[in-house]
mmCIF file of C-alpha atoms and ligand atoms in Angstrom:
data_model
loop_
_atom_site.group_PDB
_atom_site.id
_atom_site.type_symbol
_atom_site.label_atom_id
_atom_site.label_comp_id
_atom_site.label_asym_id
_atom_site.label_seq_id
_atom_site.Cartn_x
_atom_site.Cartn_y
_atom_site.Cartn_z
ATOM 1 C CA MET A 1 -11.025 -14.830 -7.128
ATOM 2 C CA LYS A 2 -12.474 -12.791 -9.980
ATOM 3 C CA ARG A 3 -11.326 -9.191 -10.097
ATOM 4 C CA HIS A 4 -13.780 -6.377 -10.648
ATOM 5 C CA GLU A 5 -13.756 -5.248 -14.285
ATOM 6 C CA THR A 6 -11.848 -1.989 -14.866
ATOM 7 C CA LYS A 7 -10.081 -0.160 -17.631
ATOM 8 C CA SER A 8 -6.425 -1.207 -18.068
ATOM 9 C CA VAL A 9 -3.792 1.425 -17.341
ATOM 10 C CA LYS A 10 -0.080 1.035 -18.099
ATOM 11 C CA VAL A 11 2.373 2.084 -15.413
ATOM 12 C CA GLY A 12 5.867 1.547 -16.784
ATOM 13 C CA ASN A 13 6.060 -2.132 -17.731
ATOM 14 C CA LEU A 14 3.047 -3.081 -15.577
ATOM 15 C CA THR A 15 -0.628 -3.087 -16.477
ATOM 16 C CA PHE A 16 -3.044 -2.111 -13.744
ATOM 17 C CA GLY A 17 -6.642 -3.163 -13.739
ATOM 18 C CA GLY A 18 -9.063 -5.968 -14.513
ATOM 19 C CA ASN A 19 -7.694 -9.439 -13.943
ATOM 20 C CA ASN A 20 -4.071 -8.329 -13.832
ATOM 21 C CA LYS A 21 -2.022 -8.979 -10.734
ATOM 22 C CA VAL A 22 -2.687 -6.760 -7.712
ATOM 23 C CA TYR A 23 0.573 -4.839 -7.394
ATOM 24 C CA ILE A 24 2.336 -3.930 -4.164
ATOM 25 C CA GLN A 25 3.595 -0.418 -3.727
ATOM 26 C CA SER A 26 5.245 1.715 -1.117
ATOM 27 C CA MET A 27 6.636 5.189 -0.662
ATOM 28 C CA THR A 28 10.125 6.273 0.293
ATOM 29 C CA ASN A 29 10.731 8.437 3.352
ATOM 30 C CA THR A 30 14.130 9.788 2.310
ATOM 31 C CA GLN A 31 14.658 13.302 0.972
ATOM 32 C CA THR A 32 13.992 12.670 -2.705
ATOM 33 C CA TYR A 33 16.803 15.016 -3.836
ATOM 34 C CA ASP A 34 19.219 12.747 -1.948
ATOM 35 C CA VAL A 35 19.576 10.326 -4.840
ATOM 36 C CA LYS A 36 21.970 7.994 -3.040
ATOM 37 C CA ALA A 37 19.730 7.510 0.007
ATOM 38 C CA THR A 38 16.544 7.330 -2.062
ATOM 39 C CA VAL A 39 17.940 4.753 -4.492
ATOM 40 C CA ALA A 40 19.354 2.696 -1.606
ATOM 41 C CA GLN A 41 15.935 2.606 0.033
ATOM 42 C CA ILE A 42 14.204 1.721 -3.240
ATOM 43 C CA LYS A 43 16.671 -1.125 -3.782
ATOM 44 C CA ARG A 44 15.807 -2.480 -0.337
ATOM 45 C CA LEU A 45 12.135 -2.202 -1.256
ATOM 46 C CA GLU A 46 12.717 -4.009 -4.559
ATOM 47 C CA GLU A 47 14.519 -6.751 -2.686
ATOM 48 C CA ALA A 48 11.570 -7.045 -0.280
ATOM 49 C CA GLY A 49 9.108 -7.455 -3.164
ATOM 50 C CA CYS A 50 7.907 -3.911 -3.829
ATOM 51 C CA GLU A 51 6.599 -3.559 -7.378
ATOM 52 C CA ILE A 52 5.996 0.201 -7.692
ATOM 53 C CA VAL A 53 7.553 2.991 -5.674
ATOM 54 C CA ARG A 54 6.389 6.535 -5.027
ATOM 55 C CA VAL A 55 8.543 9.455 -4.001
ATOM 56 C CA ALA A 56 7.443 12.837 -2.680
ATOM 57 C CA VAL A 57 8.343 15.769 -4.929
ATOM 58 C CA LEU A 58 8.292 18.932 -2.855
ATOM 59 C CA ASN A 59 10.426 21.260 -4.942
ATOM 60 C CA LYS A 60 12.589 21.683 -8.032
ATOM 61 C CA ARG A 61 15.532 19.975 -6.356
ATOM 62 C CA ASP A 62 13.448 16.824 -5.804
ATOM 63 C CA ALA A 63 12.041 16.943 -9.332
ATOM 64 C CA ALA A 64 15.524 17.297 -10.844
ATOM 65 C CA ALA A 65 16.644 14.086 -9.090
ATOM 66 C CA LEU A 66 13.898 11.903 -10.567
ATOM 67 C CA GLY A 67 15.673 11.017 -13.819
ATOM 68 C CA GLU A 68 18.766 9.761 -12.024
ATOM 69 C CA ILE A 69 16.669 7.797 -9.514
ATOM 70 C CA LYS A 70 14.706 6.245 -12.371
ATOM 71 C CA ARG A 71 17.914 5.193 -14.126
ATOM 72 C CA GLN A 72 19.176 3.350 -11.065
ATOM 73 C CA ILE A 73 16.058 1.353 -10.145
ATOM 74 C CA LYS A 74 14.111 -1.476 -11.771
ATOM 75 C CA ILE A 75 10.507 -0.859 -10.682
ATOM 76 C CA PRO A 76 8.147 1.874 -11.955
ATOM 77 C CA LEU A 77 8.630 5.262 -10.292
ATOM 78 C CA VAL A 78 5.718 7.468 -9.250
ATOM 79 C CA ALA A 79 6.076 11.170 -8.424
ATOM 80 C CA ASP A 80 3.785 12.469 -5.690
ATOM 81 C CA ILE A 81 3.033 16.152 -6.257
ATOM 82 C CA HIS A 82 0.703 18.601 -4.610
ATOM 83 C CA PHE A 83 -0.542 21.683 -6.424
ATOM 84 C CA ASP A 84 2.550 22.685 -8.438
ATOM 85 C CA TYR A 85 1.937 21.964 -12.109
ATOM 86 C CA LYS A 86 5.502 22.853 -13.072
ATOM 87 C CA LEU A 87 6.828 20.111 -10.801
ATOM 88 C CA ALA A 88 4.378 17.676 -12.414
ATOM 89 C CA ILE A 89 5.618 18.564 -15.893
ATOM 90 C CA GLU A 90 9.246 18.330 -14.788
ATOM 91 C CA ALA A 91 8.560 14.910 -13.233
ATOM 92 C CA VAL A 92 7.106 13.686 -16.536
ATOM 93 C CA ASN A 93 10.087 15.099 -18.443
ATOM 94 C CA GLN A 94 12.426 13.332 -16.019
ATOM 95 C CA GLY A 95 10.855 10.028 -17.070
ATOM 96 C CA VAL A 96 8.651 8.971 -14.154
ATOM 97 C CA ASP A 97 6.060 6.286 -14.881
ATOM 98 C CA LYS A 98 3.075 7.872 -13.138
ATOM 99 C CA ILE A 99 2.262 11.042 -11.273
ATOM 100 C CA ARG A 100 -0.036 11.492 -8.332
ATOM 101 C CA ILE A 101 -1.708 14.887 -8.450
ATOM 102 C CA ASN A 102 -5.261 16.105 -8.059
ATOM 103 C CA PRO A 103 -6.183 18.204 -11.109
ATOM 104 C CA GLY A 104 -8.703 20.237 -9.134
ATOM 105 C CA ASN A 105 -5.873 21.498 -6.926
ATOM 106 C CA ILE A 106 -3.577 22.627 -9.738
ATOM 107 C CA GLY A 107 -5.261 25.968 -10.476
ATOM 108 C CA SER A 108 -6.325 27.276 -13.893
ATOM 109 C CA MET A 109 -7.443 24.971 -16.688
ATOM 110 C CA GLU A 110 -4.402 26.108 -18.723
ATOM 111 C CA LYS A 111 -2.135 24.630 -16.062
ATOM 112 C CA VAL A 112 -4.151 21.398 -15.923
ATOM 113 C CA GLN A 113 -4.037 21.237 -19.718
ATOM 114 C CA ALA A 114 -0.244 21.600 -19.635
ATOM 115 C CA VAL A 115 0.071 18.671 -17.207
ATOM 116 C CA VAL A 116 -2.343 16.557 -19.243
ATOM 117 C CA ASP A 117 -0.438 17.352 -22.463
ATOM 118 C CA ALA A 118 2.842 16.340 -20.834
ATOM 119 C CA CYS A 119 1.348 13.069 -19.554
ATOM 120 C CA LYS A 120 -0.313 12.294 -22.888
ATOM 121 C CA SER A 121 2.931 12.864 -24.779
ATOM 122 C CA LYS A 122 4.667 10.185 -22.687
ATOM 123 C CA ASN A 123 1.668 7.905 -21.962
ATOM 124 C CA ILE A 124 1.953 8.599 -18.258
ATOM 125 C CA PRO A 125 -1.117 7.937 -16.092
ATOM 126 C CA ILE A 126 -2.312 10.202 -13.315
ATOM 127 C CA ARG A 127 -3.450 8.966 -9.923
ATOM 128 C CA ILE A 128 -6.105 11.057 -8.316
ATOM 129 C CA GLY A 129 -5.854 10.638 -4.561
ATOM 130 C CA VAL A 130 -8.788 11.613 -2.394
ATOM 131 C CA ASN A 131 -7.921 11.586 1.283
ATOM 132 C CA SER A 132 -10.369 11.809 4.188
ATOM 133 C CA GLY A 133 -8.022 14.175 6.002
ATOM 134 C CA SER A 134 -7.935 16.798 3.266
ATOM 135 C CA MET A 135 -11.423 17.069 1.823
ATOM 136 C CA MET A 136 -12.234 20.052 -0.398
ATOM 137 C CA ASP A 137 -14.375 22.932 0.830
ATOM 138 C CA GLY A 138 -14.717 21.539 4.342
ATOM 139 C CA MET A 139 -16.757 18.560 3.111
ATOM 140 C CA ASP A 140 -17.333 15.786 5.652
ATOM 141 C CA PRO A 141 -15.321 12.698 4.729
ATOM 142 C CA THR A 142 -18.306 10.441 4.102
ATOM 143 C CA PRO A 143 -18.002 7.721 1.442
ATOM 144 C CA GLU A 144 -20.426 9.635 -0.793
ATOM 145 C CA ASN A 145 -18.457 12.882 -0.441
ATOM 146 C CA MET A 146 -15.176 11.117 -1.113
ATOM 147 C CA VAL A 147 -16.586 9.701 -4.347
ATOM 148 C CA LYS A 148 -18.002 13.139 -5.163
ATOM 149 C CA ALA A 149 -14.531 14.652 -4.682
ATOM 150 C CA ALA A 150 -12.977 11.945 -6.886
ATOM 151 C CA LYS A 151 -15.600 12.651 -9.557
ATOM 152 C CA TYR A 152 -14.757 16.361 -9.481
ATOM 153 C CA HIS A 153 -11.123 15.578 -10.345
ATOM 154 C CA VAL A 154 -12.002 12.798 -12.800
ATOM 155 C CA ASP A 155 -14.398 15.111 -14.680
ATOM 156 C CA ILE A 156 -11.611 17.651 -15.175
ATOM 157 C CA LEU A 157 -9.290 15.055 -16.731
ATOM 158 C CA GLU A 158 -12.042 13.482 -18.841
ATOM 159 C CA SER A 159 -13.084 16.923 -20.133
ATOM 160 C CA LEU A 160 -9.552 17.164 -21.554
ATOM 161 C CA GLY A 161 -9.790 13.734 -23.148
ATOM 162 C CA PHE A 162 -7.533 12.112 -20.548
ATOM 163 C CA TYR A 163 -8.500 8.638 -19.347
ATOM 164 C CA ASP A 164 -5.266 7.056 -18.071
ATOM 165 C CA ILE A 165 -6.470 7.419 -14.521
ATOM 166 C CA VAL A 166 -5.949 5.481 -11.303
ATOM 167 C CA LEU A 167 -7.992 6.417 -8.237
ATOM 168 C CA SER A 168 -7.536 6.189 -4.508
ATOM 169 C CA LEU A 169 -10.025 7.131 -1.783
ATOM 170 C CA LYS A 170 -8.093 6.677 1.419
ATOM 171 C CA ALA A 171 -9.616 7.172 4.839
ATOM 172 C CA THR A 172 -8.398 6.513 8.361
ATOM 173 C CA ASN A 173 -11.735 5.033 9.351
ATOM 174 C CA ILE A 174 -11.924 1.625 7.704
ATOM 175 C CA GLU A 175 -15.713 1.539 7.410
ATOM 176 C CA THR A 176 -15.612 4.848 5.506
ATOM 177 C CA MET A 177 -12.733 3.615 3.394
ATOM 178 C CA ILE A 178 -14.436 0.317 2.477
ATOM 179 C CA GLU A 179 -17.706 2.029 1.538
ATOM 180 C CA ALA A 180 -15.908 4.743 -0.443
ATOM 181 C CA TYR A 181 -14.035 2.166 -2.526
ATOM 182 C CA ARG A 182 -17.147 0.038 -3.017
ATOM 183 C CA LEU A 183 -19.011 3.070 -4.286
ATOM 184 C CA ALA A 184 -16.053 4.132 -6.456
ATOM 185 C CA SER A 185 -15.850 0.665 -7.998
ATOM 186 C CA VAL A 186 -19.384 0.996 -9.386
ATOM 187 C CA THR A 187 -19.036 4.695 -10.275
ATOM 188 C CA PHE A 188 -15.725 4.760 -12.200
ATOM 189 C CA PRO A 189 -14.184 2.431 -14.774
ATOM 190 C CA TYR A 190 -10.648 3.098 -13.521
ATOM 191 C CA PRO A 191 -8.226 0.884 -11.571
ATOM 192 C CA LEU A 192 -8.221 1.467 -7.817
ATOM 193 C CA HIS A 193 -5.215 1.978 -5.583
ATOM 194 C CA LEU A 194 -6.246 0.748 -2.131
ATOM 195 C CA GLY A 195 -4.970 2.037 1.163
ATOM 196 C CA VAL A 196 -5.949 2.985 4.686
ATOM 197 C CA THR A 197 -4.354 6.341 5.298
ATOM 198 C CA GLU A 198 -2.353 6.954 8.469
ATOM 199 C CA ALA A 199 -3.079 3.357 9.436
ATOM 200 C CA GLY A 200 -0.672 3.402 12.367
ATOM 201 C CA THR A 201 2.364 1.452 13.490
ATOM 202 C CA ALA A 202 3.478 -1.930 12.176
ATOM 203 C CA PHE A 203 1.277 -4.000 14.470
ATOM 204 C CA GLY A 204 -1.967 -2.025 14.629
ATOM 205 C CA GLY A 205 -1.638 -0.589 11.131
ATOM 206 C CA SER A 206 -1.096 -3.992 9.562
ATOM 207 C CA ILE A 207 -4.207 -5.362 11.248
ATOM 208 C CA LYS A 208 -6.285 -2.351 10.235
ATOM 209 C CA SER A 209 -5.006 -2.545 6.671
ATOM 210 C CA ALA A 210 -5.516 -6.317 6.469
ATOM 211 C CA MET A 211 -9.136 -5.911 7.522
ATOM 212 C CA ALA A 212 -9.964 -3.096 5.128
ATOM 213 C CA LEU A 213 -7.918 -4.244 2.149
ATOM 214 C CA GLY A 214 -8.872 -7.865 2.741
ATOM 215 C CA ILE A 215 -12.601 -7.156 2.588
ATOM 216 C CA LEU A 216 -12.260 -5.162 -0.636
ATOM 217 C CA LEU A 217 -9.800 -7.502 -2.331
ATOM 218 C CA TYR A 218 -11.952 -10.502 -1.458
ATOM 219 C CA ASP A 219 -14.786 -8.819 -3.358
ATOM 220 C CA GLY A 220 -12.474 -8.343 -6.355
ATOM 221 C CA ILE A 221 -11.989 -4.620 -5.723
ATOM 222 C CA GLY A 222 -8.511 -3.116 -5.899
ATOM 223 C CA ASN A 223 -5.669 -3.268 -8.405
ATOM 224 C CA THR A 224 -2.713 -2.036 -6.407
ATOM 225 C CA ILE A 225 -2.218 -1.705 -2.667
ATOM 226 C CA ARG A 226 -0.177 0.261 -0.228
ATOM 227 C CA VAL A 227 -0.100 -0.677 3.430
ATOM 228 C CA SER A 228 0.777 2.667 5.061
ATOM 229 C CA LEU A 229 2.720 2.076 8.254
ATOM 230 C CA THR A 230 4.663 4.266 10.653
ATOM 231 C CA ASP A 231 7.791 2.193 10.145
ATOM 232 C CA THR A 232 10.454 1.484 7.563
ATOM 233 C CA PRO A 233 8.805 0.973 4.148
ATOM 234 C CA GLU A 234 10.145 -2.583 3.845
ATOM 235 C CA ILE A 235 7.714 -3.586 6.613
ATOM 236 C CA GLU A 236 4.861 -2.307 4.446
ATOM 237 C CA ILE A 237 5.870 -4.769 1.736
ATOM 238 C CA ARG A 238 5.920 -7.641 4.175
ATOM 239 C CA ALA A 239 2.403 -6.780 5.360
ATOM 240 C CA ALA A 240 1.136 -6.314 1.784
ATOM 241 C CA LYS A 241 2.531 -9.693 0.738
ATOM 242 C CA GLU A 242 0.857 -11.390 3.693
ATOM 243 C CA ILE A 243 -2.492 -9.839 2.792
ATOM 244 C CA LEU A 244 -2.288 -10.852 -0.862
ATOM 245 C CA ASN A 245 -0.900 -14.297 -0.077
ATOM 246 C CA ASN A 246 -3.674 -15.123 2.379
ATOM 247 C CA LEU A 247 -6.269 -14.169 -0.216
ATOM 248 C CA GLY A 248 -4.661 -16.417 -2.835
ATOM 249 C CA LEU A 249 -3.601 -13.394 -4.893
ATOM 250 C CA ARG A 250 0.095 -14.337 -5.006
ATOM 251 C CA ASP A 251 1.584 -17.497 -6.422
ATOM 252 C CA ASN A 252 5.228 -17.128 -5.425
ATOM 253 C CA THR A 253 4.927 -16.276 -1.748
ATOM 254 C CA PRO A 254 5.692 -18.684 1.096
ATOM 255 C CA ASN A 255 3.234 -19.377 3.875
ATOM 256 C CA LEU A 256 4.278 -19.909 7.474
ATOM 257 C CA ILE A 257 2.056 -21.763 9.873
ATOM 258 C CA SER A 258 2.983 -22.173 13.497
ATOM 259 C CA CYS A 259 1.176 -23.462 16.528
ATOM 260 C CA PRO A 260 0.258 -21.123 19.380
ATOM 261 C CA THR A 261 2.288 -23.324 21.783
ATOM 262 C CA CYS A 262 0.906 -24.931 24.935
ATOM 263 C CA GLY A 263 2.133 -26.836 27.956
ATOM 264 C CA ARG A 264 3.523 -29.601 25.696
ATOM 265 C CA ILE A 265 6.226 -27.354 24.209
ATOM 266 C CA GLN A 266 9.783 -28.486 24.961
ATOM 267 C CA TYR A 267 12.064 -26.303 22.818
ATOM 268 C CA ASP A 268 12.569 -22.634 21.915
ATOM 269 C CA MET A 269 9.984 -22.749 19.189
ATOM 270 C CA ILE A 270 8.881 -19.123 19.291
ATOM 271 C CA GLN A 271 12.354 -17.847 18.387
ATOM 272 C CA ILE A 272 12.747 -20.448 15.622
ATOM 273 C CA ALA A 273 9.365 -19.433 14.171
ATOM 274 C CA LYS A 274 10.430 -15.769 14.163
ATOM 275 C CA ASP A 275 13.782 -16.579 12.549
ATOM 276 C CA ILE A 276 12.182 -18.746 9.859
ATOM 277 C CA GLU A 277 9.570 -16.048 9.218
ATOM 278 C CA THR A 278 12.380 -13.563 8.613
ATOM 279 C CA TYR A 279 14.151 -16.040 6.334
ATOM 280 C CA LEU A 280 10.975 -16.600 4.322
ATOM 281 C CA THR A 281 10.803 -12.889 3.458
ATOM 282 C CA THR A 282 13.732 -13.587 1.111
ATOM 283 C CA VAL A 283 12.067 -16.609 -0.527
ATOM 284 C CA ASN A 284 10.051 -16.263 -3.706
ATOM 285 C CA LYS A 285 8.237 -19.562 -4.093
ATOM 286 C CA LYS A 286 5.015 -21.174 -3.005
ATOM 287 C CA ILE A 287 5.836 -23.317 -0.001
ATOM 288 C CA THR A 288 4.077 -23.887 3.301
ATOM 289 C CA VAL A 289 6.403 -24.247 6.279
ATOM 290 C CA ALA A 290 5.116 -25.368 9.667
ATOM 291 C CA ILE A 291 6.802 -24.718 12.991
ATOM 292 C CA MET A 292 5.117 -26.825 15.647
ATOM 293 C CA GLY A 293 5.721 -27.100 19.358
ATOM 294 C CA CYS A 294 5.650 -30.840 20.012
ATOM 295 C CA LYS A 295 6.251 -34.028 18.115
ATOM 296 C CA VAL A 296 3.185 -35.708 19.566
ATOM 297 C CA ASN A 297 0.650 -33.512 17.806
ATOM 298 C CA GLY A 298 2.751 -31.220 15.584
ATOM 299 C CA PRO A 299 3.178 -33.211 12.343
ATOM 300 C CA GLY A 300 -0.424 -34.367 12.426
ATOM 301 C CA GLU A 301 -1.719 -30.853 13.040
ATOM 302 C CA ALA A 302 0.351 -29.550 10.118
ATOM 303 C CA LYS A 303 -0.340 -32.303 7.541
ATOM 304 C CA HIS A 304 -0.928 -29.727 4.821
ATOM 305 C CA ALA A 305 2.522 -28.160 5.266
ATOM 306 C CA ASP A 306 5.208 -28.952 2.695
ATOM 307 C CA ILE A 307 7.934 -29.102 5.298
ATOM 308 C CA GLY A 308 8.088 -28.449 8.977
ATOM 309 C CA VAL A 309 9.523 -29.046 12.389
ATOM 310 C CA ALA A 310 8.103 -30.326 15.652
ATOM 311 C CA GLY A 311 10.224 -30.074 18.771
ATOM 312 C CA GLY A 312 11.051 -32.474 21.565
ATOM 313 C CA LYS A 313 13.488 -32.121 24.480
ATOM 314 C CA GLY A 314 16.735 -30.738 22.995
ATOM 315 C CA GLU A 315 15.840 -32.164 19.596
ATOM 316 C CA ALA A 316 13.241 -31.848 16.900
ATOM 317 C CA VAL A 317 11.722 -33.956 14.172
ATOM 318 C CA ILE A 318 11.566 -32.679 10.637
ATOM 319 C CA PHE A 319 8.574 -33.648 8.575
ATOM 320 C CA LYS A 320 7.295 -33.452 5.038
ATOM 321 C CA LYS A 321 3.555 -33.414 4.340
ATOM 322 C CA GLY A 322 2.918 -34.629 7.890
ATOM 323 C CA GLU A 323 5.372 -37.587 7.674
ATOM 324 C CA ILE A 324 8.487 -37.521 9.883
ATOM 325 C CA VAL A 325 11.633 -37.795 7.734
ATOM 326 C CA THR A 326 14.493 -37.130 10.156
ATOM 327 C CA LYS A 327 15.469 -36.033 13.663
ATOM 328 C CA VAL A 328 17.987 -33.220 14.415
ATOM 329 C CA LYS A 329 19.399 -31.423 17.467
ATOM 330 C CA GLU A 330 17.554 -28.252 18.469
ATOM 331 C CA SER A 331 20.612 -26.187 17.481
ATOM 332 C CA GLU A 332 20.430 -27.612 13.941
ATOM 333 C CA VAL A 333 16.774 -26.877 13.302
ATOM 334 C CA TYR A 334 17.238 -23.478 11.633
ATOM 335 C CA ASP A 335 19.964 -24.622 9.230
ATOM 336 C CA THR A 336 18.110 -27.827 8.387
ATOM 337 C CA LEU A 337 14.891 -26.008 7.619
ATOM 338 C CA THR A 338 16.464 -23.218 5.556
ATOM 339 C CA LYS A 339 18.366 -25.827 3.500
ATOM 340 C CA MET A 340 15.150 -27.742 2.875
ATOM 341 C CA ILE A 341 13.327 -24.535 1.945
ATOM 342 C CA ASP A 342 16.100 -23.682 -0.550
ATOM 343 C CA GLU A 343 15.941 -27.178 -2.061
ATOM 344 C CA PHE A 344 12.157 -27.307 -2.275
HETATM 345 S S1 SF4 B 1 1.694 -28.561 18.324
HETATM 346 FE FE1 SF4 B 1 2.046 -29.372 20.384
HETATM 347 S S2 SF4 B 1 2.864 -27.593 21.501
HETATM 348 FE FE2 SF4 B 1 1.903 -26.762 19.663
HETATM 349 S S3 SF4 B 1 -0.176 -26.250 20.345
HETATM 350 FE FE3 SF4 B 1 -0.252 -28.315 19.427
HETATM 351 S S4 SF4 B 1 -0.038 -29.697 21.183
HETATM 352 FE FE4 SF4 B 1 0.660 -27.667 21.900
#
């Protein structure tokens, strides 16, 4: 899938834009000044597959913690700041890899210049984030107005000779969001950070995000994604990986297929599918695993799977590429499959 052409922007050791990988990001929900809790959450996110993490910087105490957080984590750190240019400069001095701030909200041009100078001195990009819920001057959040708002902020940075820009145009309404990003992709040369804002809880929000992000990513639009969910941030990573994997934008992510079950089912397949799905979140390789309800149709229906299981009464057959290779007791299915996944 060809990616839409954009300028390349460095964020820590990653390069956003063009044909580079589409990176997964999330945001912590700890108090940023609580270094221990924030680092612990970021480590869980790293483990889950998060590639960039953003923290909210509300005050000097938060800003002062950034350096220590940065030292203890592996992935690029982004500081999310509203309005306060001094916090932005402190974040840059603390060593963050990117800041999210809207230059039009900072105040005087002297203050914007100070932030731009700080970012230029450390090669730190700025993400401009337009959000449908907080449009300037009471503007309606139409796609055109969202792009207009982004252009207002972009023009300020470009007038100061600053071009290390990433843009987001998040909306709660997915039609608005899709059109805003489409328009932005032909208006600006900068990488796009995709997201549906306030998408909802894990179930509904993941579906909404998959629809919106999927449509854009399929058209080659988008260079980094955040699936915003009302849940623990690790769940966001799981949803993001699923979206990218199903679009063929990940090469080290497992794929689980499982049948919907029907009257032929004879074992506790639903629980096994859930357990294997959880196990696969810890696996970083391309493998398709099939969990099928019956041994009459299962292996045949899942011929394209690398390995899989199809249950019978109190037992199950294990198959590879649609061919049955062994038979195990129902209680041994999980261990057998996880061993085979590890050995694959
Ligand atoms: S694999 Fe078997 S149990 Fe599952 S849907 Fe197909 S026929 Fe039904």
